Amino acid sequence: MEISQQLKEMFSLEHIEQVYEERVRLKSGRGIDRVSVVDFDKRKDEYFNNIHVKCLNGTYKFSPYLQKLILKGPESFPRKISIPTVRDKIVLSILNSIIQEIFPHCVNRELPNVKVRNLKNVIATCNCDYEFHRVDIKSYYDNIDIEQLFGILNGNIDDELLLLLLHRAVINPTVPQNYSRSEKSKYANKDKGVPQGLPISNVLAEIYLLDFDEYMNDKCKFYDRYVDDIVALALPIVDFEKSCEDKFKIKNLPLNTDKTKFCCEVSEVNYLGYAIEGDLVTVKRRTLERHFYSIAMMFSRLRKAIFMDNKRKDKGIGADEIKNAFVEDLNVKLTGAKFHNKRYGWLQYYSEINDLEIPYVIDNFVAQQFYRCEHFTKLPNSLKKVSRAYYELKYNWRDTNYIHDYELVDIKEKRRWLTERGLRLAKFTTDDIDRFYSYHVGKFLGHIEADLGVDYKF
């Protein structure tokens, strides 16, 4: 099998190490082999050489992905996330870069805020001749037809080795932690489904509906899709409903009939977690209640942390330090944060709202939680306001220092941050502290994103 120059460069030892340092080392958890980045570091040269040799001679095999279930609600099946090993994540990250070079128009760079803003503007200016449509694809990732997907890839990629690696990555099974190897075939992924959570997942999902997007963009006044969520404005002559049903039947994609509405009213439109009601852009009550619940759970975890710390026989962290870390983390929960050139947080995501009551309602809820908490006698002086953060994001987001930036700290501050969260760092080097800080900050922000209840990231 001939090796292309592109693969030689992308799977060179130098590039493998670069990808590991920049995209994997500071962000990855454990896969099915339970090897952490700390353990991986000790043998990284051996792993790099293994990737280099086997990816270029076609013998590279992926370890089964570790299954992680994320609850979506009492009426929904949990979402299954696939977690690769550290070694496999390097390979998948390289494959993702290659695919994005081949399909640059399938890299979704438009933020959800911008999509919502565009939709609001179109709704405000369109006349009554147009029909509005909401389409939701049921279990999109799980229903992607692998044969059709690779038919598209084969039509655009003439590198057999690249296609082989991609195919192995897609059909690789996702298994629970304590599965038996004899049952591996039970989890095989041969006919349909792209594993969620991999570096290549999103771009492959975009590629699968590329022809549908192009067709609908040509037919509609306004068309937008974010993964499985579609909105469109079209004239009746387009017959949007029949076009969707015909196209999705060919793609073997079922529609979620509960959420799909053709020719519906535009008086209230829900899209990407937002609710557009005429000129008002707000969030659904259920979304706000979910946010309240996740804030209340932080107070519950605070009580438990102080209780457990008081029970320790040796010297613990201390209630004051635990409370200080809690307020810092709560501020990030409320106002968001910046890290590695990305923005995180509920308010960051919903910054497009113009319902000015929402920030003040959240501030009042937080104040009530502090008044009820036995560990505080008053609101902390360092507590941030959602109402102020909202205006900072709206009108001063480039220059504001009200939104915490995790990278604008020195090594002393990183050590303090880690120590107040229970890590003992007496013998750690500066490099160790940098790595642990980035890992634990990333992990915390990952939980913040999970609490959003949506899959959209900045």
PDB file of C-alpha atoms in Angstrom, residues 14-293:
ATOM      1  CA  GLU A  14       8.028  15.181  15.259  1.00  0.00           C
ATOM      2  CA  HIS A  15       4.390  15.845  14.373  1.00  0.00           C
ATOM      3  CA  ILE A  16       3.103  13.062  16.628  1.00  0.00           C
ATOM      4  CA  GLU A  17       4.909  14.631  19.572  1.00  0.00           C
ATOM      5  CA  GLN A  18       3.616  18.089  18.640  1.00  0.00           C
ATOM      6  CA  VAL A  19       0.008  16.858  18.550  1.00  0.00           C
ATOM      7  CA  TYR A  20       0.470  15.143  21.896  1.00  0.00           C
ATOM      8  CA  GLU A  21       1.883  18.253  23.564  1.00  0.00           C
ATOM      9  CA  GLU A  22      -0.614  20.718  22.080  1.00  0.00           C
ATOM     10  CA  ARG A  23      -3.868  18.763  21.927  1.00  0.00           C
ATOM     11  CA  VAL A  24      -3.705  15.675  24.111  1.00  0.00           C
ATOM     12  CA  ARG A  25      -1.291  15.926  27.015  1.00  0.00           C
ATOM     13  CA  LEU A  26      -3.126  18.577  29.008  1.00  0.00           C
ATOM     14  CA  LYS A  27      -6.666  17.438  28.274  1.00  0.00           C
ATOM     15  CA  SER A  28      -6.960  13.661  28.181  1.00  0.00           C
ATOM     16  CA  GLY A  29      -8.432  11.351  30.768  1.00  0.00           C
ATOM     17  CA  ARG A  30      -8.023   7.601  30.956  1.00  0.00           C
ATOM     18  CA  GLY A  31      -9.339   5.225  28.320  1.00  0.00           C
ATOM     19  CA  ILE A  32     -10.036   1.507  28.622  1.00  0.00           C
ATOM     20  CA  ASP A  33      -6.360   0.782  29.412  1.00  0.00           C
ATOM     21  CA  ARG A  34      -6.526   3.199  32.410  1.00  0.00           C
ATOM     22  CA  VAL A  35      -3.236   4.794  31.294  1.00  0.00           C
ATOM     23  CA  SER A  36      -3.149   8.449  32.373  1.00  0.00           C
ATOM     24  CA  VAL A  37      -1.055  11.142  30.692  1.00  0.00           C
ATOM     25  CA  VAL A  38       1.337  10.888  33.656  1.00  0.00           C
ATOM     26  CA  ASP A  39       1.855   7.176  32.952  1.00  0.00           C
ATOM     27  CA  PHE A  40       1.949   7.809  29.199  1.00  0.00           C
ATOM     28  CA  ASP A  41       4.702  10.409  29.638  1.00  0.00           C
ATOM     29  CA  LYS A  42       7.026   7.826  31.154  1.00  0.00           C
ATOM     30  CA  ARG A  43       6.913   5.729  27.962  1.00  0.00           C
ATOM     31  CA  LYS A  44       5.936   8.361  25.431  1.00  0.00           C
ATOM     32  CA  ASP A  45       8.861   7.751  23.055  1.00  0.00           C
ATOM     33  CA  GLU A  46       7.894   4.089  22.844  1.00  0.00           C
ATOM     34  CA  TYR A  47       4.249   5.022  22.173  1.00  0.00           C
ATOM     35  CA  PHE A  48       5.208   7.642  19.572  1.00  0.00           C
ATOM     36  CA  ASN A  49       7.323   5.121  17.681  1.00  0.00           C
ATOM     37  CA  ASN A  50       4.495   2.576  17.831  1.00  0.00           C
ATOM     38  CA  ILE A  51       2.091   5.112  16.302  1.00  0.00           C
ATOM     39  CA  HIS A  52       4.623   6.196  13.670  1.00  0.00           C
ATOM     40  CA  VAL A  53       5.450   2.685  12.473  1.00  0.00           C
ATOM     41  CA  LYS A  54       2.029   1.044  12.639  1.00  0.00           C
ATOM     42  CA  CYS A  55       0.002   3.906  11.162  1.00  0.00           C
ATOM     43  CA  LEU A  56       2.319   4.053   8.156  1.00  0.00           C
ATOM     44  CA  ASN A  57       2.444   0.297   7.550  1.00  0.00           C
ATOM     45  CA  GLY A  58      -1.314  -0.191   7.998  1.00  0.00           C
ATOM     46  CA  THR A  59      -1.177  -2.389  11.107  1.00  0.00           C
ATOM     47  CA  TYR A  60      -2.364   0.152  13.690  1.00  0.00           C
ATOM     48  CA  LYS A  61      -5.295  -1.124  15.776  1.00  0.00           C
ATOM     49  CA  PHE A  62      -7.407   0.980  18.116  1.00  0.00           C
ATOM     50  CA  SER A  63      -8.137  -0.167  21.645  1.00  0.00           C
ATOM     51  CA  PRO A  64     -11.871  -0.422  22.400  1.00  0.00           C
ATOM     52  CA  TYR A  65     -13.292   2.935  23.394  1.00  0.00           C
ATOM     53  CA  LEU A  66     -14.408   3.282  27.002  1.00  0.00           C
ATOM     54  CA  GLN A  67     -18.136   3.859  27.342  1.00  0.00           C
ATOM     55  CA  LYS A  68     -19.365   6.828  29.351  1.00  0.00           C
ATOM     56  CA  LEU A  69     -23.103   7.366  29.769  1.00  0.00           C
ATOM     57  CA  ILE A  70     -24.473  10.893  30.165  1.00  0.00           C
ATOM     58  CA  LEU A  71     -28.020  11.233  31.451  1.00  0.00           C
ATOM     59  CA  LYS A  72     -30.265  13.498  29.367  1.00  0.00           C
ATOM     60  CA  GLY A  73     -33.419  13.330  31.495  1.00  0.00           C
ATOM     61  CA  PRO A  74     -35.981  10.859  32.880  1.00  0.00           C
ATOM     62  CA  GLU A  75     -37.697  10.404  29.520  1.00  0.00           C
ATOM     63  CA  SER A  76     -34.584   9.918  27.361  1.00  0.00           C
ATOM     64  CA  PHE A  77     -32.002   7.215  26.897  1.00  0.00           C
ATOM     65  CA  PRO A  78     -28.553   8.264  28.131  1.00  0.00           C
ATOM     66  CA  ARG A  79     -26.071   9.558  25.568  1.00  0.00           C
ATOM     67  CA  LYS A  80     -23.188   7.160  24.981  1.00  0.00           C
ATOM     68  CA  ILE A  81     -19.792   8.872  24.790  1.00  0.00           C
ATOM     69  CA  SER A  82     -16.710   7.017  23.538  1.00  0.00           C
ATOM     70  CA  ILE A  83     -13.444   7.754  25.347  1.00  0.00           C
ATOM     71  CA  PRO A  84     -10.248   6.723  23.501  1.00  0.00           C
ATOM     72  CA  THR A  85      -6.949   5.861  25.148  1.00  0.00           C
ATOM     73  CA  VAL A  86      -4.280   8.574  25.225  1.00  0.00           C
ATOM     74  CA  ARG A  87      -2.403   6.801  22.430  1.00  0.00           C
ATOM     75  CA  ASP A  88      -5.519   6.504  20.254  1.00  0.00           C
ATOM     76  CA  LYS A  89      -6.493  10.120  20.868  1.00  0.00           C
ATOM     77  CA  ILE A  90      -3.208  11.220  19.283  1.00  0.00           C
ATOM     78  CA  VAL A  91      -3.996   9.189  16.160  1.00  0.00           C
ATOM     79  CA  LEU A  92      -7.600  10.409  16.053  1.00  0.00           C
ATOM     80  CA  SER A  93      -6.489  14.032  16.436  1.00  0.00           C
ATOM     81  CA  ILE A  94      -4.134  13.640  13.478  1.00  0.00           C
ATOM     82  CA  LEU A  95      -6.882  12.006  11.405  1.00  0.00           C
ATOM     83  CA  ASN A  96      -9.192  14.886  12.305  1.00  0.00           C
ATOM     84  CA  SER A  97      -6.667  17.432  11.018  1.00  0.00           C
ATOM     85  CA  ILE A  98      -6.330  15.540   7.735  1.00  0.00           C
ATOM     86  CA  ILE A  99     -10.108  15.295   7.213  1.00  0.00           C
ATOM     87  CA  GLN A 100     -10.537  18.998   7.932  1.00  0.00           C
ATOM     88  CA  GLU A 101      -7.966  19.809   5.248  1.00  0.00           C
ATOM     89  CA  ILE A 102      -9.894  17.690   2.737  1.00  0.00           C
ATOM     90  CA  PHE A 103     -13.349  18.964   3.810  1.00  0.00           C
ATOM     91  CA  PRO A 104     -12.692  22.539   5.048  1.00  0.00           C
ATOM     92  CA  HIS A 105     -16.348  23.542   4.504  1.00  0.00           C
ATOM     93  CA  CYS A 106     -17.419  20.832   6.973  1.00  0.00           C
ATOM     94  CA  VAL A 107     -15.615  22.487   9.870  1.00  0.00           C
ATOM     95  CA  ASN A 108     -18.349  24.315  11.754  1.00  0.00           C
ATOM     96  CA  ARG A 109     -16.726  27.555  12.888  1.00  0.00           C
ATOM     97  CA  GLU A 110     -19.905  29.588  13.419  1.00  0.00           C
ATOM     98  CA  LEU A 111     -20.773  29.993  17.094  1.00  0.00           C
ATOM     99  CA  PRO A 112     -24.267  29.037  18.299  1.00  0.00           C
ATOM    100  CA  ASN A 113     -24.785  32.680  19.361  1.00  0.00           C
ATOM    101  CA  VAL A 114     -24.228  33.816  15.793  1.00  0.00           C
ATOM    102  CA  LYS A 115     -26.610  31.169  14.455  1.00  0.00           C
ATOM    103  CA  VAL A 116     -29.338  32.298  16.860  1.00  0.00           C
ATOM    104  CA  ARG A 117     -28.732  35.958  15.984  1.00  0.00           C
ATOM    105  CA  ASN A 118     -28.989  35.192  12.263  1.00  0.00           C
ATOM    106  CA  LEU A 119     -32.219  33.253  12.765  1.00  0.00           C
ATOM    107  CA  LYS A 120     -33.759  36.052  14.846  1.00  0.00           C
ATOM    108  CA  ASN A 121     -32.894  38.647  12.197  1.00  0.00           C
ATOM    109  CA  VAL A 122     -34.378  36.558   9.391  1.00  0.00           C
ATOM    110  CA  ILE A 123     -37.593  35.887  11.319  1.00  0.00           C
ATOM    111  CA  ALA A 124     -37.948  39.604  12.051  1.00  0.00           C
ATOM    112  CA  THR A 125     -37.635  40.616   8.391  1.00  0.00           C
ATOM    113  CA  CYS A 126     -39.330  37.794   6.447  1.00  0.00           C
ATOM    114  CA  ASN A 127     -42.913  38.131   5.240  1.00  0.00           C
ATOM    115  CA  CYS A 128     -45.809  35.744   5.747  1.00  0.00           C
ATOM    116  CA  ASP A 129     -45.267  34.036   2.372  1.00  0.00           C
ATOM    117  CA  TYR A 130     -42.576  31.853   3.922  1.00  0.00           C
ATOM    118  CA  GLU A 131     -43.155  28.718   5.980  1.00  0.00           C
ATOM    119  CA  PHE A 132     -41.058  27.929   9.027  1.00  0.00           C
ATOM    120  CA  HIS A 133     -39.803  24.383   9.695  1.00  0.00           C
ATOM    121  CA  ARG A 134     -38.129  22.710  12.680  1.00  0.00           C
ATOM    122  CA  VAL A 135     -36.487  19.315  12.131  1.00  0.00           C
ATOM    123  CA  ASP A 136     -34.808  17.084  14.682  1.00  0.00           C
ATOM    124  CA  ILE A 137     -32.959  13.939  13.609  1.00  0.00           C
ATOM    125  CA  LYS A 138     -33.435  11.075  16.033  1.00  0.00           C
ATOM    126  CA  SER A 139     -30.194   9.669  17.512  1.00  0.00           C
ATOM    127  CA  TYR A 140     -28.211  11.170  14.646  1.00  0.00           C
ATOM    128  CA  TYR A 141     -24.736   9.829  15.423  1.00  0.00           C
ATOM    129  CA  ASP A 142     -26.082   6.355  16.190  1.00  0.00           C
ATOM    130  CA  ASN A 143     -27.948   6.142  12.870  1.00  0.00           C
ATOM    131  CA  ILE A 144     -25.272   7.314  10.429  1.00  0.00           C
ATOM    132  CA  ASP A 145     -24.980   4.623   7.758  1.00  0.00           C
ATOM    133  CA  ILE A 146     -21.315   3.584   7.676  1.00  0.00           C
ATOM    134  CA  GLU A 147     -21.432   2.291   4.091  1.00  0.00           C
ATOM    135  CA  GLN A 148     -22.923   5.563   2.822  1.00  0.00           C
ATOM    136  CA  LEU A 149     -20.485   7.631   4.895  1.00  0.00           C
ATOM    137  CA  PHE A 150     -17.491   5.860   3.408  1.00  0.00           C
ATOM    138  CA  GLY A 151     -19.032   6.129  -0.032  1.00  0.00           C
ATOM    139  CA  ILE A 152     -18.765   9.909   0.404  1.00  0.00           C
ATOM    140  CA  LEU A 153     -15.243   9.656   1.826  1.00  0.00           C
ATOM    141  CA  ASN A 154     -14.106   7.337  -0.990  1.00  0.00           C
ATOM    142  CA  GLY A 155     -15.349   9.874  -3.524  1.00  0.00           C
ATOM    143  CA  ASN A 156     -13.116  12.566  -2.044  1.00  0.00           C
ATOM    144  CA  ILE A 157     -10.126  10.634  -0.674  1.00  0.00           C
ATOM    145  CA  ASP A 158      -7.841   8.504  -2.831  1.00  0.00           C
ATOM    146  CA  ASP A 159      -5.496   7.541   0.015  1.00  0.00           C
ATOM    147  CA  GLU A 160      -6.250   3.890   0.862  1.00  0.00           C
ATOM    148  CA  LEU A 161      -4.219   3.943   4.069  1.00  0.00           C
ATOM    149  CA  LEU A 162      -6.086   6.989   5.364  1.00  0.00           C
ATOM    150  CA  LEU A 163      -9.432   5.355   4.564  1.00  0.00           C
ATOM    151  CA  LEU A 164      -8.308   2.175   6.336  1.00  0.00           C
ATOM    152  CA  LEU A 165      -7.428   4.071   9.522  1.00  0.00           C
ATOM    153  CA  LEU A 166     -10.700   6.007   9.417  1.00  0.00           C
ATOM    154  CA  HIS A 167     -12.732   2.843   8.910  1.00  0.00           C
ATOM    155  CA  ARG A 168     -11.040   1.114  11.838  1.00  0.00           C
ATOM    156  CA  ALA A 169     -11.679   4.162  14.013  1.00  0.00           C
ATOM    157  CA  VAL A 170     -15.396   4.257  13.160  1.00  0.00           C
ATOM    158  CA  ILE A 171     -16.177   0.537  13.541  1.00  0.00           C
ATOM    159  CA  ASN A 172     -14.100   0.193  16.710  1.00  0.00           C
ATOM    160  CA  PRO A 173     -16.372  -0.986  19.573  1.00  0.00           C
ATOM    161  CA  THR A 174     -17.302   1.108  22.601  1.00  0.00           C
ATOM    162  CA  VAL A 175     -17.381  -1.056  25.719  1.00  0.00           C
ATOM    163  CA  PRO A 176     -18.200  -0.639  29.433  1.00  0.00           C
ATOM    164  CA  GLN A 177     -15.320  -0.588  31.914  1.00  0.00           C
ATOM    165  CA  ASN A 178     -15.581  -4.185  33.127  1.00  0.00           C
ATOM    166  CA  TYR A 179     -16.458  -5.895  29.874  1.00  0.00           C
ATOM    167  CA  SER A 180     -15.118  -9.360  29.059  1.00  0.00           C
ATOM    168  CA  ARG A 181     -12.873  -9.611  25.992  1.00  0.00           C
ATOM    169  CA  SER A 182     -14.823 -12.678  24.928  1.00  0.00           C
ATOM    170  CA  GLU A 183     -17.838 -10.369  24.493  1.00  0.00           C
ATOM    171  CA  LYS A 184     -16.026  -7.849  22.292  1.00  0.00           C
ATOM    172  CA  SER A 185     -17.972  -8.867  19.178  1.00  0.00           C
ATOM    173  CA  LYS A 186     -21.217  -7.985  20.992  1.00  0.00           C
ATOM    174  CA  TYR A 187     -20.178  -4.335  20.956  1.00  0.00           C
ATOM    175  CA  ALA A 188     -18.996  -4.301  17.328  1.00  0.00           C
ATOM    176  CA  ASN A 189     -20.015  -1.265  15.289  1.00  0.00           C
ATOM    177  CA  LYS A 190     -20.198  -2.532  11.705  1.00  0.00           C
ATOM    178  CA  ASP A 191     -23.281  -1.189   9.937  1.00  0.00           C
ATOM    179  CA  LYS A 192     -24.294   2.126  11.431  1.00  0.00           C
ATOM    180  CA  GLY A 193     -23.232   4.694  13.963  1.00  0.00           C
ATOM    181  CA  VAL A 194     -20.297   7.058  14.443  1.00  0.00           C
ATOM    182  CA  PRO A 195     -18.971   6.990  18.027  1.00  0.00           C
ATOM    183  CA  GLN A 196     -19.609  10.273  19.845  1.00  0.00           C
ATOM    184  CA  GLY A 197     -16.869  12.132  21.662  1.00  0.00           C
ATOM    185  CA  LEU A 198     -13.940  11.350  19.351  1.00  0.00           C
ATOM    186  CA  PRO A 199     -11.859  14.075  17.652  1.00  0.00           C
ATOM    187  CA  ILE A 200     -13.237  12.877  14.284  1.00  0.00           C
ATOM    188  CA  SER A 201     -16.896  12.551  15.333  1.00  0.00           C
ATOM    189  CA  ASN A 202     -18.167  16.043  14.520  1.00  0.00           C
ATOM    190  CA  VAL A 203     -16.517  16.440  11.133  1.00  0.00           C
ATOM    191  CA  LEU A 204     -17.735  12.997   9.991  1.00  0.00           C
ATOM    192  CA  ALA A 205     -21.260  13.920  11.092  1.00  0.00           C
ATOM    193  CA  GLU A 206     -21.017  17.109   9.016  1.00  0.00           C
ATOM    194  CA  ILE A 207     -19.721  15.229   5.977  1.00  0.00           C
ATOM    195  CA  TYR A 208     -22.610  12.737   6.074  1.00  0.00           C
ATOM    196  CA  LEU A 209     -25.221  15.478   5.479  1.00  0.00           C
ATOM    197  CA  LEU A 210     -23.084  17.693   3.253  1.00  0.00           C
ATOM    198  CA  ASP A 211     -25.160  17.052   0.118  1.00  0.00           C
ATOM    199  CA  PHE A 212     -28.419  17.604   2.033  1.00  0.00           C
ATOM    200  CA  ASP A 213     -27.149  20.933   3.398  1.00  0.00           C
ATOM    201  CA  GLU A 214     -26.109  22.105  -0.067  1.00  0.00           C
ATOM    202  CA  TYR A 215     -29.495  21.121  -1.535  1.00  0.00           C
ATOM    203  CA  MET A 216     -31.508  22.877   1.189  1.00  0.00           C
ATOM    204  CA  ASN A 217     -29.341  26.001   1.197  1.00  0.00           C
ATOM    205  CA  ASP A 218     -30.118  26.369  -2.493  1.00  0.00           C
ATOM    206  CA  LYS A 219     -33.874  25.887  -2.020  1.00  0.00           C
ATOM    207  CA  CYS A 220     -34.566  27.890   1.156  1.00  0.00           C
ATOM    208  CA  LYS A 221     -34.523  31.577   2.046  1.00  0.00           C
ATOM    209  CA  PHE A 222     -32.853  30.548   5.297  1.00  0.00           C
ATOM    210  CA  TYR A 223     -31.469  27.141   6.273  1.00  0.00           C
ATOM    211  CA  ASP A 224     -29.265  26.199   9.191  1.00  0.00           C
ATOM    212  CA  ARG A 225     -28.241  22.939  10.808  1.00  0.00           C
ATOM    213  CA  TYR A 226     -26.262  22.265  13.958  1.00  0.00           C
ATOM    214  CA  VAL A 227     -25.586  18.519  14.183  1.00  0.00           C
ATOM    215  CA  ASP A 228     -29.131  17.069  14.410  1.00  0.00           C
ATOM    216  CA  ASP A 229     -31.030  20.343  14.837  1.00  0.00           C
ATOM    217  CA  ILE A 230     -32.415  22.025  11.688  1.00  0.00           C
ATOM    218  CA  VAL A 231     -34.358  25.256  11.113  1.00  0.00           C
ATOM    219  CA  ALA A 232     -35.505  26.587   7.749  1.00  0.00           C
ATOM    220  CA  LEU A 233     -37.655  29.243   6.090  1.00  0.00           C
ATOM    221  CA  ALA A 234     -38.915  28.323   2.635  1.00  0.00           C
ATOM    222  CA  LEU A 235     -41.689  29.127   0.184  1.00  0.00           C
ATOM    223  CA  PRO A 236     -44.535  26.562  -0.054  1.00  0.00           C
ATOM    224  CA  ILE A 237     -43.433  25.637  -3.576  1.00  0.00           C
ATOM    225  CA  VAL A 238     -40.268  24.068  -2.128  1.00  0.00           C
ATOM    226  CA  ASP A 239     -42.328  21.385  -0.304  1.00  0.00           C
ATOM    227  CA  PHE A 240     -39.754  21.230   2.464  1.00  0.00           C
ATOM    228  CA  GLU A 241     -41.498  18.391   4.297  1.00  0.00           C
ATOM    229  CA  LYS A 242     -41.423  15.990   1.330  1.00  0.00           C
ATOM    230  CA  SER A 243     -37.836  16.941   0.496  1.00  0.00           C
ATOM    231  CA  CYS A 244     -36.756  16.146   4.055  1.00  0.00           C
ATOM    232  CA  GLU A 245     -38.610  12.863   4.213  1.00  0.00           C
ATOM    233  CA  ASP A 246     -37.242  11.726   0.844  1.00  0.00           C
ATOM    234  CA  LYS A 247     -33.647  12.734   1.587  1.00  0.00           C
ATOM    235  CA  PHE A 248     -33.583  11.285   5.090  1.00  0.00           C
ATOM    236  CA  LYS A 249     -35.137   8.039   3.891  1.00  0.00           C
ATOM    237  CA  ILE A 250     -32.190   7.625   1.519  1.00  0.00           C
ATOM    238  CA  LYS A 251     -29.802   8.443   4.379  1.00  0.00           C
ATOM    239  CA  ASN A 252     -31.558   5.956   6.708  1.00  0.00           C
ATOM    240  CA  LEU A 253     -32.051   8.718   9.263  1.00  0.00           C
ATOM    241  CA  PRO A 254     -35.296   8.701  11.303  1.00  0.00           C
ATOM    242  CA  LEU A 255     -36.863  11.982  12.387  1.00  0.00           C
ATOM    243  CA  ASN A 256     -37.813  12.725  15.962  1.00  0.00           C
ATOM    244  CA  THR A 257     -41.555  13.173  15.439  1.00  0.00           C
ATOM    245  CA  ASP A 258     -42.059  14.843  18.836  1.00  0.00           C
ATOM    246  CA  LYS A 259     -39.667  17.673  17.982  1.00  0.00           C
ATOM    247  CA  THR A 260     -40.075  17.909  14.200  1.00  0.00           C
ATOM    248  CA  LYS A 261     -42.660  20.491  13.110  1.00  0.00           C
ATOM    249  CA  PHE A 262     -43.309  21.456   9.502  1.00  0.00           C
ATOM    250  CA  CYS A 263     -45.096  24.714   8.620  1.00  0.00           C
ATOM    251  CA  CYS A 264     -45.123  25.807  12.258  1.00  0.00           C
ATOM    252  CA  GLU A 265     -45.653  29.190  13.884  1.00  0.00           C
ATOM    253  CA  VAL A 266     -42.741  31.580  14.276  1.00  0.00           C
ATOM    254  CA  SER A 267     -44.251  33.268  17.341  1.00  0.00           C
ATOM    255  CA  GLU A 268     -42.033  31.080  19.536  1.00  0.00           C
ATOM    256  CA  VAL A 269     -38.983  29.326  18.112  1.00  0.00           C
ATOM    257  CA  ASN A 270     -36.667  27.083  20.122  1.00  0.00           C
ATOM    258  CA  TYR A 271     -33.201  26.596  18.663  1.00  0.00           C
ATOM    259  CA  LEU A 272     -29.896  25.550  20.226  1.00  0.00           C
ATOM    260  CA  GLY A 273     -31.338  25.976  23.711  1.00  0.00           C
ATOM    261  CA  TYR A 274     -32.627  29.501  23.030  1.00  0.00           C
ATOM    262  CA  ALA A 275     -36.271  30.585  22.863  1.00  0.00           C
ATOM    263  CA  ILE A 276     -37.086  33.326  20.340  1.00  0.00           C
ATOM    264  CA  GLU A 277     -40.451  34.994  21.029  1.00  0.00           C
ATOM    265  CA  GLY A 278     -40.828  37.849  18.582  1.00  0.00           C
ATOM    266  CA  ASP A 279     -38.184  40.408  19.535  1.00  0.00           C
ATOM    267  CA  LEU A 280     -37.477  38.672  22.848  1.00  0.00           C
ATOM    268  CA  VAL A 281     -34.577  36.216  22.983  1.00  0.00           C
ATOM    269  CA  THR A 282     -34.628  34.208  26.195  1.00  0.00           C
ATOM    270  CA  VAL A 283     -34.174  30.687  27.557  1.00  0.00           C
ATOM    271  CA  LYS A 284     -36.809  28.077  28.262  1.00  0.00           C
ATOM    272  CA  ARG A 285     -38.002  27.783  31.856  1.00  0.00           C
ATOM    273  CA  ARG A 286     -36.764  24.192  31.973  1.00  0.00           C
ATOM    274  CA  THR A 287     -33.297  25.351  30.915  1.00  0.00           C
ATOM    275  CA  LEU A 288     -33.214  27.937  33.696  1.00  0.00           C
ATOM    276  CA  GLU A 289     -34.446  25.403  36.262  1.00  0.00           C
ATOM    277  CA  ARG A 290     -31.692  23.004  35.210  1.00  0.00           C
ATOM    278  CA  HIS A 291     -29.152  25.778  35.760  1.00  0.00           C
ATOM    279  CA  PHE A 292     -30.598  26.477  39.219  1.00  0.00           C
ATOM    280  CA  TYR A 293     -30.348  22.797  40.074  1.00  0.00           C
TER     281      TYR A 293
END
